Short mmCIF file of C-alpha atoms and ligand atoms in Angstrom, two decimals:
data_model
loop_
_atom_site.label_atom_id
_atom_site.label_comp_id
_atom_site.label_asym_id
_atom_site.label_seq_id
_atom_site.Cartn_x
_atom_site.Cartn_y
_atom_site.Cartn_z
CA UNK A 16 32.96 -33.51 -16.43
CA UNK A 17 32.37 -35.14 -19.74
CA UNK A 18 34.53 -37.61 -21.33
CA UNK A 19 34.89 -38.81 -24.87
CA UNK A 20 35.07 -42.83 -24.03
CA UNK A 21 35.97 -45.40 -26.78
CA UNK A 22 32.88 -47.50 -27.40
CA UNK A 23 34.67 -49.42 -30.33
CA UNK A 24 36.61 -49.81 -32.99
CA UNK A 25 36.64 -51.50 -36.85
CA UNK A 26 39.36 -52.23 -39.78
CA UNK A 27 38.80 -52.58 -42.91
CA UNK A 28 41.55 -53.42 -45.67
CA UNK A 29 40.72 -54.08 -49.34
CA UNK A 30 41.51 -57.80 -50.37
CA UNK A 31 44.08 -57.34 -52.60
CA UNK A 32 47.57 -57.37 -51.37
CA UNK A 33 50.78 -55.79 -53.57
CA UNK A 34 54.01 -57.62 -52.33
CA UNK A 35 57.32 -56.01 -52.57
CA UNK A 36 58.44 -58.83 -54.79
CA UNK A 37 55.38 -57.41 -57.29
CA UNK A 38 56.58 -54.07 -56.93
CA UNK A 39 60.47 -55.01 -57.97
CA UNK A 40 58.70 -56.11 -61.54
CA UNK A 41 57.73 -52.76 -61.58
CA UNK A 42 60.01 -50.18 -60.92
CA UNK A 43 63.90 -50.59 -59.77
CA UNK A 44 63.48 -51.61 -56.50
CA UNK A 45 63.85 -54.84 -54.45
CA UNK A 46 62.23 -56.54 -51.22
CA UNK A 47 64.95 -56.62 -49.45
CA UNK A 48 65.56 -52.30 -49.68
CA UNK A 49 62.19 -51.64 -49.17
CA UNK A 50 62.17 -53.99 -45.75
CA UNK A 51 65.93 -52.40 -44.46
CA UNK A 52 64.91 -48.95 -44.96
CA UNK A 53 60.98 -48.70 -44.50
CA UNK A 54 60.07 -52.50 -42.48
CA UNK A 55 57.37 -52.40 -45.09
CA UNK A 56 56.69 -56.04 -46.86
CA UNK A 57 53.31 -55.70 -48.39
CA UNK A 58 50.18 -53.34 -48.44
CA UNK A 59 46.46 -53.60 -49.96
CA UNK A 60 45.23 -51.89 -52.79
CA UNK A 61 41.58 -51.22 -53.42
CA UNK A 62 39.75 -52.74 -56.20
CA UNK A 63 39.09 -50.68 -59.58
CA UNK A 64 35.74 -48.97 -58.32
CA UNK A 65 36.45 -49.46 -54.60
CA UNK A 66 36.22 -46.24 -53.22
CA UNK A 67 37.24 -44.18 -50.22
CA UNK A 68 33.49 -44.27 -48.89
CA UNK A 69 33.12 -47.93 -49.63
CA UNK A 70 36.24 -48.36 -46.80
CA UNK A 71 35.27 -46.21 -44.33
CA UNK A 72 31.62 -47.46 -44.77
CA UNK A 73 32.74 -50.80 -43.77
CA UNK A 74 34.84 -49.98 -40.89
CA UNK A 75 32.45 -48.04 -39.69
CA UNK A 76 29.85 -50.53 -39.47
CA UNK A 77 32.58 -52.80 -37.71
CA UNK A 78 33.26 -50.12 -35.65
CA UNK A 79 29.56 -49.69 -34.90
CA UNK A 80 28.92 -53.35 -34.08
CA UNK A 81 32.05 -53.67 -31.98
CA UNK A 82 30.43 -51.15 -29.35
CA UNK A 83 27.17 -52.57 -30.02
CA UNK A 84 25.45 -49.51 -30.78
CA UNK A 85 22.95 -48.62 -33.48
CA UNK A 86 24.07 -46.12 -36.38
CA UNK A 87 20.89 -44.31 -35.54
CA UNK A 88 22.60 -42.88 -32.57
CA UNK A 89 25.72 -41.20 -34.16
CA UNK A 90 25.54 -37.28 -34.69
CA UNK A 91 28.76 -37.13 -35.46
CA UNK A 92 30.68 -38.11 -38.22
CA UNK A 93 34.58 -36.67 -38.83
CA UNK A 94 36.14 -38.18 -41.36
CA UNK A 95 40.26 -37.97 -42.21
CA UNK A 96 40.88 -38.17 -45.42
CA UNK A 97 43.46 -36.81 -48.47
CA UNK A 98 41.84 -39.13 -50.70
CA UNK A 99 38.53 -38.08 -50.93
CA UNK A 100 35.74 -39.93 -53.75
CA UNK A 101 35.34 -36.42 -54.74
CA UNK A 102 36.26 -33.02 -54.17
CA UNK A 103 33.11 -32.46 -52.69
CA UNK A 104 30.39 -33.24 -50.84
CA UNK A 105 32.59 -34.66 -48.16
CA UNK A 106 33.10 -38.87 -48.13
CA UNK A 107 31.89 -38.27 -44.63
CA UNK A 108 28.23 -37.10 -46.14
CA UNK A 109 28.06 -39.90 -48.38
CA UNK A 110 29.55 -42.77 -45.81
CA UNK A 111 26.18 -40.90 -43.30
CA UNK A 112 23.83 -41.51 -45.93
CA UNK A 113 25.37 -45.16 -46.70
CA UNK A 114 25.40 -45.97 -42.84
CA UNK A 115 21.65 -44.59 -42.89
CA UNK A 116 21.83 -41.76 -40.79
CA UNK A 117 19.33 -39.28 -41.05
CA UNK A 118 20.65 -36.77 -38.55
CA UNK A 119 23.96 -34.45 -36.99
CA UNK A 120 26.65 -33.52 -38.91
CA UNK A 121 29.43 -34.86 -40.83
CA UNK A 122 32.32 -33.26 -42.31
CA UNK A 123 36.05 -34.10 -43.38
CA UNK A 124 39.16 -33.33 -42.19
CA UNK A 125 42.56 -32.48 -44.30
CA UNK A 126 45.48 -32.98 -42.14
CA UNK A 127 46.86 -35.97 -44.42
CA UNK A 128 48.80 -38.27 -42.24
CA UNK A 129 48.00 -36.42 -39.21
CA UNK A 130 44.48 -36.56 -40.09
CA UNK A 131 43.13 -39.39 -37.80
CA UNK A 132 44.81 -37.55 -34.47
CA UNK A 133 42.95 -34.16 -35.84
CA UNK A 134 39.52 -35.41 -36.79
CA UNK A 135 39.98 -37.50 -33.25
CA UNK A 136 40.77 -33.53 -31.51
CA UNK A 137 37.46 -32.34 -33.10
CA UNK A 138 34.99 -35.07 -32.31
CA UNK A 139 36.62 -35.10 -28.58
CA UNK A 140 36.04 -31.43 -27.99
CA UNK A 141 32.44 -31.58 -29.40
CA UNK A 142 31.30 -34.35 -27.09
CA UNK A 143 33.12 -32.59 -24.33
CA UNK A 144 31.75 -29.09 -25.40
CA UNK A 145 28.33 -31.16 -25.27
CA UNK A 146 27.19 -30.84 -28.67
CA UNK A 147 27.29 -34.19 -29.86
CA UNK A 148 26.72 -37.60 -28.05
CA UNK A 149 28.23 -39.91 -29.97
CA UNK A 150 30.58 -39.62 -33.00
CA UNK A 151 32.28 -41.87 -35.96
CA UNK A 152 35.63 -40.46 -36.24
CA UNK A 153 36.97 -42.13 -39.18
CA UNK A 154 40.80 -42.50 -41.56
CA UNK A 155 40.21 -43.35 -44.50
CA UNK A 156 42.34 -43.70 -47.62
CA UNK A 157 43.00 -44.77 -51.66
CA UNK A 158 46.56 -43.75 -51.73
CA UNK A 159 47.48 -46.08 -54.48
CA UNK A 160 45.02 -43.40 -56.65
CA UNK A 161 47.82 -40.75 -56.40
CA UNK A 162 51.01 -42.75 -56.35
CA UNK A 163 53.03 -42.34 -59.52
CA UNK A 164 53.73 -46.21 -59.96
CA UNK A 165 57.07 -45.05 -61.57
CA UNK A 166 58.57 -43.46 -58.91
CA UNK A 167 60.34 -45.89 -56.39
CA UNK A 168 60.82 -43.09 -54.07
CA UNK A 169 57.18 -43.14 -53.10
CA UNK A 170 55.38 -45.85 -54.86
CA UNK A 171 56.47 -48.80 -52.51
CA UNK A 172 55.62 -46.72 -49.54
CA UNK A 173 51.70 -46.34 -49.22
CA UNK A 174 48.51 -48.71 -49.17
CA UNK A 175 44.83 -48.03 -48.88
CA UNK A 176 42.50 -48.92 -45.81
CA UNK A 177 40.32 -47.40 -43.34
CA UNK A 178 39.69 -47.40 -39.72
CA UNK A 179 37.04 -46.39 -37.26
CA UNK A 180 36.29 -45.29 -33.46
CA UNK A 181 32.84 -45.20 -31.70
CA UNK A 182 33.53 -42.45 -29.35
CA UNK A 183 30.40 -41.34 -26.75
CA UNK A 184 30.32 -38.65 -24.34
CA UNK A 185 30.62 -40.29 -20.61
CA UNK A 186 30.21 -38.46 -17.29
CA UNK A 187 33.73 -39.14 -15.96
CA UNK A 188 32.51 -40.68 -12.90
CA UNK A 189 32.44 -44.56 -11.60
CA UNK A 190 34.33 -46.77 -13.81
CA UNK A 191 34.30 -44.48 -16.41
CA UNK A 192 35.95 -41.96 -14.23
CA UNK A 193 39.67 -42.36 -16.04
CA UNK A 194 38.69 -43.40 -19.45
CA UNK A 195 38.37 -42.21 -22.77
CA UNK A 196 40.19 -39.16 -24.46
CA UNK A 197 42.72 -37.76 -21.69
CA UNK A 198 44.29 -34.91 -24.01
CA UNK A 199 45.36 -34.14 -27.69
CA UNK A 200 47.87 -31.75 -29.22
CA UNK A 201 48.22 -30.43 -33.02
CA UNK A 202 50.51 -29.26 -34.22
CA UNK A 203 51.04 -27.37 -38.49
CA UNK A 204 54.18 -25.76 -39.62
CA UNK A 205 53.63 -24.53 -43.11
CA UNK A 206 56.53 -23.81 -44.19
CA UNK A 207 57.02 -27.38 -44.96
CA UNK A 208 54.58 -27.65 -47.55
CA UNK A 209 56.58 -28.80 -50.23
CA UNK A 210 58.51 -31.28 -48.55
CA UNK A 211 55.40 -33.74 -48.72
CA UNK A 212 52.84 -32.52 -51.30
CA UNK A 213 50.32 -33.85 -54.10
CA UNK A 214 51.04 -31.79 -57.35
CA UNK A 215 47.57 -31.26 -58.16
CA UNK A 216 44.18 -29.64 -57.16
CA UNK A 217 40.90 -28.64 -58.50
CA UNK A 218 42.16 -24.76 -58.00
CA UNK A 219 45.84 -25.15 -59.16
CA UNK A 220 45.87 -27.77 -62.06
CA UNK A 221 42.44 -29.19 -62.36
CA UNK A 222 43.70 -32.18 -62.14
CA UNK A 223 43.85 -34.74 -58.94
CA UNK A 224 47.73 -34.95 -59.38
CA UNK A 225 50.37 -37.08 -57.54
CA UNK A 226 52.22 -37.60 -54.28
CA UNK A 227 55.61 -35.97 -53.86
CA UNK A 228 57.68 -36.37 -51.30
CA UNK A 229 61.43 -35.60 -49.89
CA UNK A 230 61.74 -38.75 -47.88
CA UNK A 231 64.79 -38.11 -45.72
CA UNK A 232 63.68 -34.50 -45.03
CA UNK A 233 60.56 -35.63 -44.03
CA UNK A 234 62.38 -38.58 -41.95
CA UNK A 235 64.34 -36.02 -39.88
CA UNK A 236 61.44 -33.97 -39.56
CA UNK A 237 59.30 -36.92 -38.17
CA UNK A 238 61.62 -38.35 -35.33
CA UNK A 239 62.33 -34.60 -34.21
CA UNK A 240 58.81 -33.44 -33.86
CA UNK A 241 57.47 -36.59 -32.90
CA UNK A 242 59.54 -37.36 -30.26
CA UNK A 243 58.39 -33.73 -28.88
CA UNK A 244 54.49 -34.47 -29.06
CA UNK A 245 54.92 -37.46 -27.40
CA UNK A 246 56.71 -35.83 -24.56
CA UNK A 247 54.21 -32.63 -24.40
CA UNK A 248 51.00 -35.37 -23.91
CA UNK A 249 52.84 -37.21 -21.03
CA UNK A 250 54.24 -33.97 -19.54
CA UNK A 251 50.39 -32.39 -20.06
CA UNK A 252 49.04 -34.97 -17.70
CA UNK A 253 51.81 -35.71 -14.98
CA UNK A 254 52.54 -39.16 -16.65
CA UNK A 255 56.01 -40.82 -17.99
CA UNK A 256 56.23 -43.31 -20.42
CA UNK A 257 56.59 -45.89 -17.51
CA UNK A 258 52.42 -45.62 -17.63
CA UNK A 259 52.26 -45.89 -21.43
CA UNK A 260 50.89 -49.28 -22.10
CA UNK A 261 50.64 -49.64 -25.75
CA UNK A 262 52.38 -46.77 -28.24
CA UNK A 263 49.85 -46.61 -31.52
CA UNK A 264 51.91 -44.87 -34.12
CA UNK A 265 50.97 -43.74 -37.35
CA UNK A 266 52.98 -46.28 -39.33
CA UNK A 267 55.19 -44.48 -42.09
CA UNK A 268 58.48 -46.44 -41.23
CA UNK A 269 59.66 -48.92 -39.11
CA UNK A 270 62.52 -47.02 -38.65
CA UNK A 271 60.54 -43.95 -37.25
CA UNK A 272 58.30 -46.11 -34.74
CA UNK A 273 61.64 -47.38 -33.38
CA UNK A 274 63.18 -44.16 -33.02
CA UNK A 275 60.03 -42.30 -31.08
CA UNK A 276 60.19 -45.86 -29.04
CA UNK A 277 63.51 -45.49 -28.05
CA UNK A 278 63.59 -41.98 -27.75
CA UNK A 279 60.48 -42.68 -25.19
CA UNK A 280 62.59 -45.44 -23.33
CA UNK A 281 59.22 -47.49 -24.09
CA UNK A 282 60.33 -51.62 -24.99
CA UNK A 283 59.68 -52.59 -28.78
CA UNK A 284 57.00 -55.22 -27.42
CA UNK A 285 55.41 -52.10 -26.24
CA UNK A 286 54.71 -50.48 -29.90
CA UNK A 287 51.82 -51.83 -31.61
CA UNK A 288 53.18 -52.28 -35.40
CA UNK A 289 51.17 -52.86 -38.73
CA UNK A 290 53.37 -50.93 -41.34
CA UNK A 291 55.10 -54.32 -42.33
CA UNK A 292 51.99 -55.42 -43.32
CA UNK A 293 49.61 -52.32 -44.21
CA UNK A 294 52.38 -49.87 -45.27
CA UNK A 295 51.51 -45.92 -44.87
CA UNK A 296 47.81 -45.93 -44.96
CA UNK A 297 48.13 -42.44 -44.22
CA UNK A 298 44.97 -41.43 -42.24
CA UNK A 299 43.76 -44.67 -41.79
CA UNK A 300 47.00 -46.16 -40.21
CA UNK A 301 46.46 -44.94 -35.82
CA UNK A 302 42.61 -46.14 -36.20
CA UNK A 303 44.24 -49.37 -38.32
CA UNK A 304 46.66 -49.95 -35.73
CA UNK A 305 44.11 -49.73 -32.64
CA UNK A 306 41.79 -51.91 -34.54
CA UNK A 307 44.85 -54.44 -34.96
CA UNK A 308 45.83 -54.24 -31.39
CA UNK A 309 42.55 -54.53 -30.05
CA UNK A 310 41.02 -57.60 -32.16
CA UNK A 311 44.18 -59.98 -31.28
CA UNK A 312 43.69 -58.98 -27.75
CA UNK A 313 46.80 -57.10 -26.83
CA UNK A 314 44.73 -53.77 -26.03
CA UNK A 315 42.32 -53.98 -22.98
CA UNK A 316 40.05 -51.62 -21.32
CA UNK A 317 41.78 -49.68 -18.69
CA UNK A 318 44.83 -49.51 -20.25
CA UNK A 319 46.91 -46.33 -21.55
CA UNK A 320 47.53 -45.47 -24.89
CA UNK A 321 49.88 -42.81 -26.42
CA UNK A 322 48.69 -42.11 -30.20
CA UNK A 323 51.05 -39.81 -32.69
CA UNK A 324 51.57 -39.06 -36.35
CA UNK A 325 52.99 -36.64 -38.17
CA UNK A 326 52.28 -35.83 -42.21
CA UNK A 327 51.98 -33.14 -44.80
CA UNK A 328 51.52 -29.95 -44.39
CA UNK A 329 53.78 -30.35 -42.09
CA UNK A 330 50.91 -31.21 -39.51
CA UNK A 331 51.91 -33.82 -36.37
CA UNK A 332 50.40 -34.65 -33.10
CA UNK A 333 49.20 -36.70 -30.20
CA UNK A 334 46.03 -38.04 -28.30
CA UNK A 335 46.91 -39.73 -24.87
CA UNK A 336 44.04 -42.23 -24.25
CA UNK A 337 42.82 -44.61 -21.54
CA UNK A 338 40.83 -47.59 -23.19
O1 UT7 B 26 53.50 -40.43 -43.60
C1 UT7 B 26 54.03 -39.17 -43.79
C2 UT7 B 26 55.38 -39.12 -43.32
N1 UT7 B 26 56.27 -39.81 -44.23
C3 UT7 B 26 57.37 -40.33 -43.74
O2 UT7 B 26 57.54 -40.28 -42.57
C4 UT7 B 26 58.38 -40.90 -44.69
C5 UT7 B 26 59.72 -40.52 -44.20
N2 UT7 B 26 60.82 -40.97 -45.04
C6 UT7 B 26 61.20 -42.26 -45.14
O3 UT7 B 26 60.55 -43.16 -44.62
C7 UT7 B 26 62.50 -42.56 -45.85
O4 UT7 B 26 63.20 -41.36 -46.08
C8 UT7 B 26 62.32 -43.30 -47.19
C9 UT7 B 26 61.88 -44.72 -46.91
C10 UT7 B 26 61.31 -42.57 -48.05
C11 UT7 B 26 63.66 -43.36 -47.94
O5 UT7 B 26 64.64 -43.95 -47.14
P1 UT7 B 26 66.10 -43.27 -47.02
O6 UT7 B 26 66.91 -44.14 -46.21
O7 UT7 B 26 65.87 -41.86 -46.53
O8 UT7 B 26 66.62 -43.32 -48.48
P2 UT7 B 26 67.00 -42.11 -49.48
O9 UT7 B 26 65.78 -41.39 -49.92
O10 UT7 B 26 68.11 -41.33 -48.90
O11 UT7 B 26 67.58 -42.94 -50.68
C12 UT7 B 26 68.77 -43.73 -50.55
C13 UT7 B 26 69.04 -44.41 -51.88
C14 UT7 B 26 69.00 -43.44 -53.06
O12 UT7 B 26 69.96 -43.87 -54.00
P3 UT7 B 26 71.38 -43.14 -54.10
O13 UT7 B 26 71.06 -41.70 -54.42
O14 UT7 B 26 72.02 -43.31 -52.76
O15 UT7 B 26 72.07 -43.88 -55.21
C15 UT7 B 26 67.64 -43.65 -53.65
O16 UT7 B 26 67.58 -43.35 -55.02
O17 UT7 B 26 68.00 -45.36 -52.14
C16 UT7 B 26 67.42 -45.12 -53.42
N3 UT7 B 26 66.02 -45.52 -53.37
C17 UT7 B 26 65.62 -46.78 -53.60
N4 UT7 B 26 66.30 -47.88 -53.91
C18 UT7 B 26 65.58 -49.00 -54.08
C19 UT7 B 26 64.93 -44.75 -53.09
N5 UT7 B 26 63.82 -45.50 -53.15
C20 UT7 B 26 64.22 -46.74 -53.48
C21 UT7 B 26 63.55 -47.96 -53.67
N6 UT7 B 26 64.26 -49.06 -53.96
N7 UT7 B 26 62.19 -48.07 -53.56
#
């Protein structure tokens, strides 16, 4: 049996950071609503002419160098992304031809916040399938392109970054034997599409638009569906969240990760947390969060991971994975 195994992993956020104190000079907000109701106290913003490629390209190549293998051998690239440099060819083509790679395919994935769990579902079932040998799987996002700065109701929520995964295609035998991608579930409903939207499109309005959102809705929405993914991936493979080592949530709201933590029975220590400092990075915030967890040393190999995140569309899901 083949396994998708996680070779390595990279971060990369822009250097710029937009405190909520900068934001309350802005619009009618303060630092201490936007920490009680989100946990969120700052988030990068990319430079004028810093692009979605230029992100991924970079944690890519961290990614690349954490599992010590050459670009040369990816011939895969998925990359999740709303934010795209252009509406086509895909940021994944152009981050292939900036990494140097000559060969495979490499495509994008829409599933917004979800987008990192689906592109990570692809690239799993192509190495599995045996078509690839080793993919990029890639969030990356410029969310601060489609806030409108003058609404408070989404402006102070989102940040741009990207992460990255090495993932290569392992017999499952020896000490590889339990490692790498154990299972993933998507889920799309729809009929939510215009609770969390952009109001723009090359085939709508022509334009790029902005980001709208019904917060609470989507709130409710989040801790009831995530709360059931997370359960489906445990159930799926005969574990409980007593075997859950590390939760890696896509980080939209403090509030949320405590919620699916609780609703879990899983300690707070056990949730690996980065909105307070990244925001909602959207795609890039599971592969963020790994990256986070893994540099400072709290994620080792062998250990279990439970990723989730849930996003427009509505899309959600989960990847159960052992390190
Ligand atoms: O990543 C994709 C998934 N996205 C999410 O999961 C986001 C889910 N939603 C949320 O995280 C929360 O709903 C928000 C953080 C967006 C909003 O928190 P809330 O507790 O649901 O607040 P609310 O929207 O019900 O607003 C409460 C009050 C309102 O004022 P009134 O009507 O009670 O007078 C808002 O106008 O807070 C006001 N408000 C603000 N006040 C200060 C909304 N945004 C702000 C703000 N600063 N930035």
């Amino acid at each position: 049996m083949i396994r998708s195994v996680v070779a390595g992993c990279g971060a990369y956020l822009p250097a710029r950071t937009l405190t909520n104190e900068e934001l309350a000079q802005k619009v009618d907000t303060s630092d201490a609503w936007i920490v009680e109701r989100t946990g969120i106290r700052e988030r990068h913003i990319a430079a004028e002419g810093e692009l979605t490629s230029d992100l991924a390209r970079i944690a890519a190549e961290r990614a690349l160098a954490d599992a010590r293998i050459a670009a040369e051998e990816v011939d895969l690239i998925v990359l999740a992304t709303a934010t795209p440099d252009l509406t086509f060819p895909a940021t994944a083509a152009k981050v292939q031809s900036q990494l140097g790679i000559r060969r495979g395919a490499a495509f994008d994935i829409q599933a917004v916040c979800t987008g990192f769990i689906y592109a990570l579902a692809v690239a799993d079932n192509f190495l599995k399938a045996g078509q690839f040998k080793t993919a990029l799987v890639i969030g990356a996002e410029t969310f601060s392109r489609i806030l409108d700065w003058n609404d408070r109701g989404t402006c102070v929520l989102f940040g741009d970054g990207a992460g990255a995964v090495v993932l290569r295609a392992e017999e499952a035998r020896g000490t590889n034997r339990d490692r790498g991608v154990l299972s993933t579930h998507l889920h799309a409903d729809g009929r939510q599409h215009d609770l969390l939207y952009v109001d723009g499109g090359p085939s709508s309005t022509g334009t790029s638009g902005f980001l709208r959102m019904a917060g609470k809705e989507v709130f409710r929405h989040a801790v009831v569906n995530l709360a059931a993914v997370v359960d489906e991936a445990l159930h799926a493979n005969g574990l409980t969240a007593k075997d859950v080592d590390w939760l890696v949530p896509h980080q939209a709201n403090k509030r949320i990760l405590d919620a699916t933590a609780r609703k879990l029975g899983l300690a707070p220590e056990k949730v690996i947390v980065t909105v307070d400092k990244h925001g909602n990075t959207s795609a890039a915030s599971v592969p963020l969060a790994l990256a986070a967890g893994a540099a400072d040393g709290r994620i080792k190999p062998g250990q279990l991971l439970l990723l989730e995140a849930m996003g427009g569309g509505f899309t959600w899901g989960s990847a159960l994975v052992r390190w």
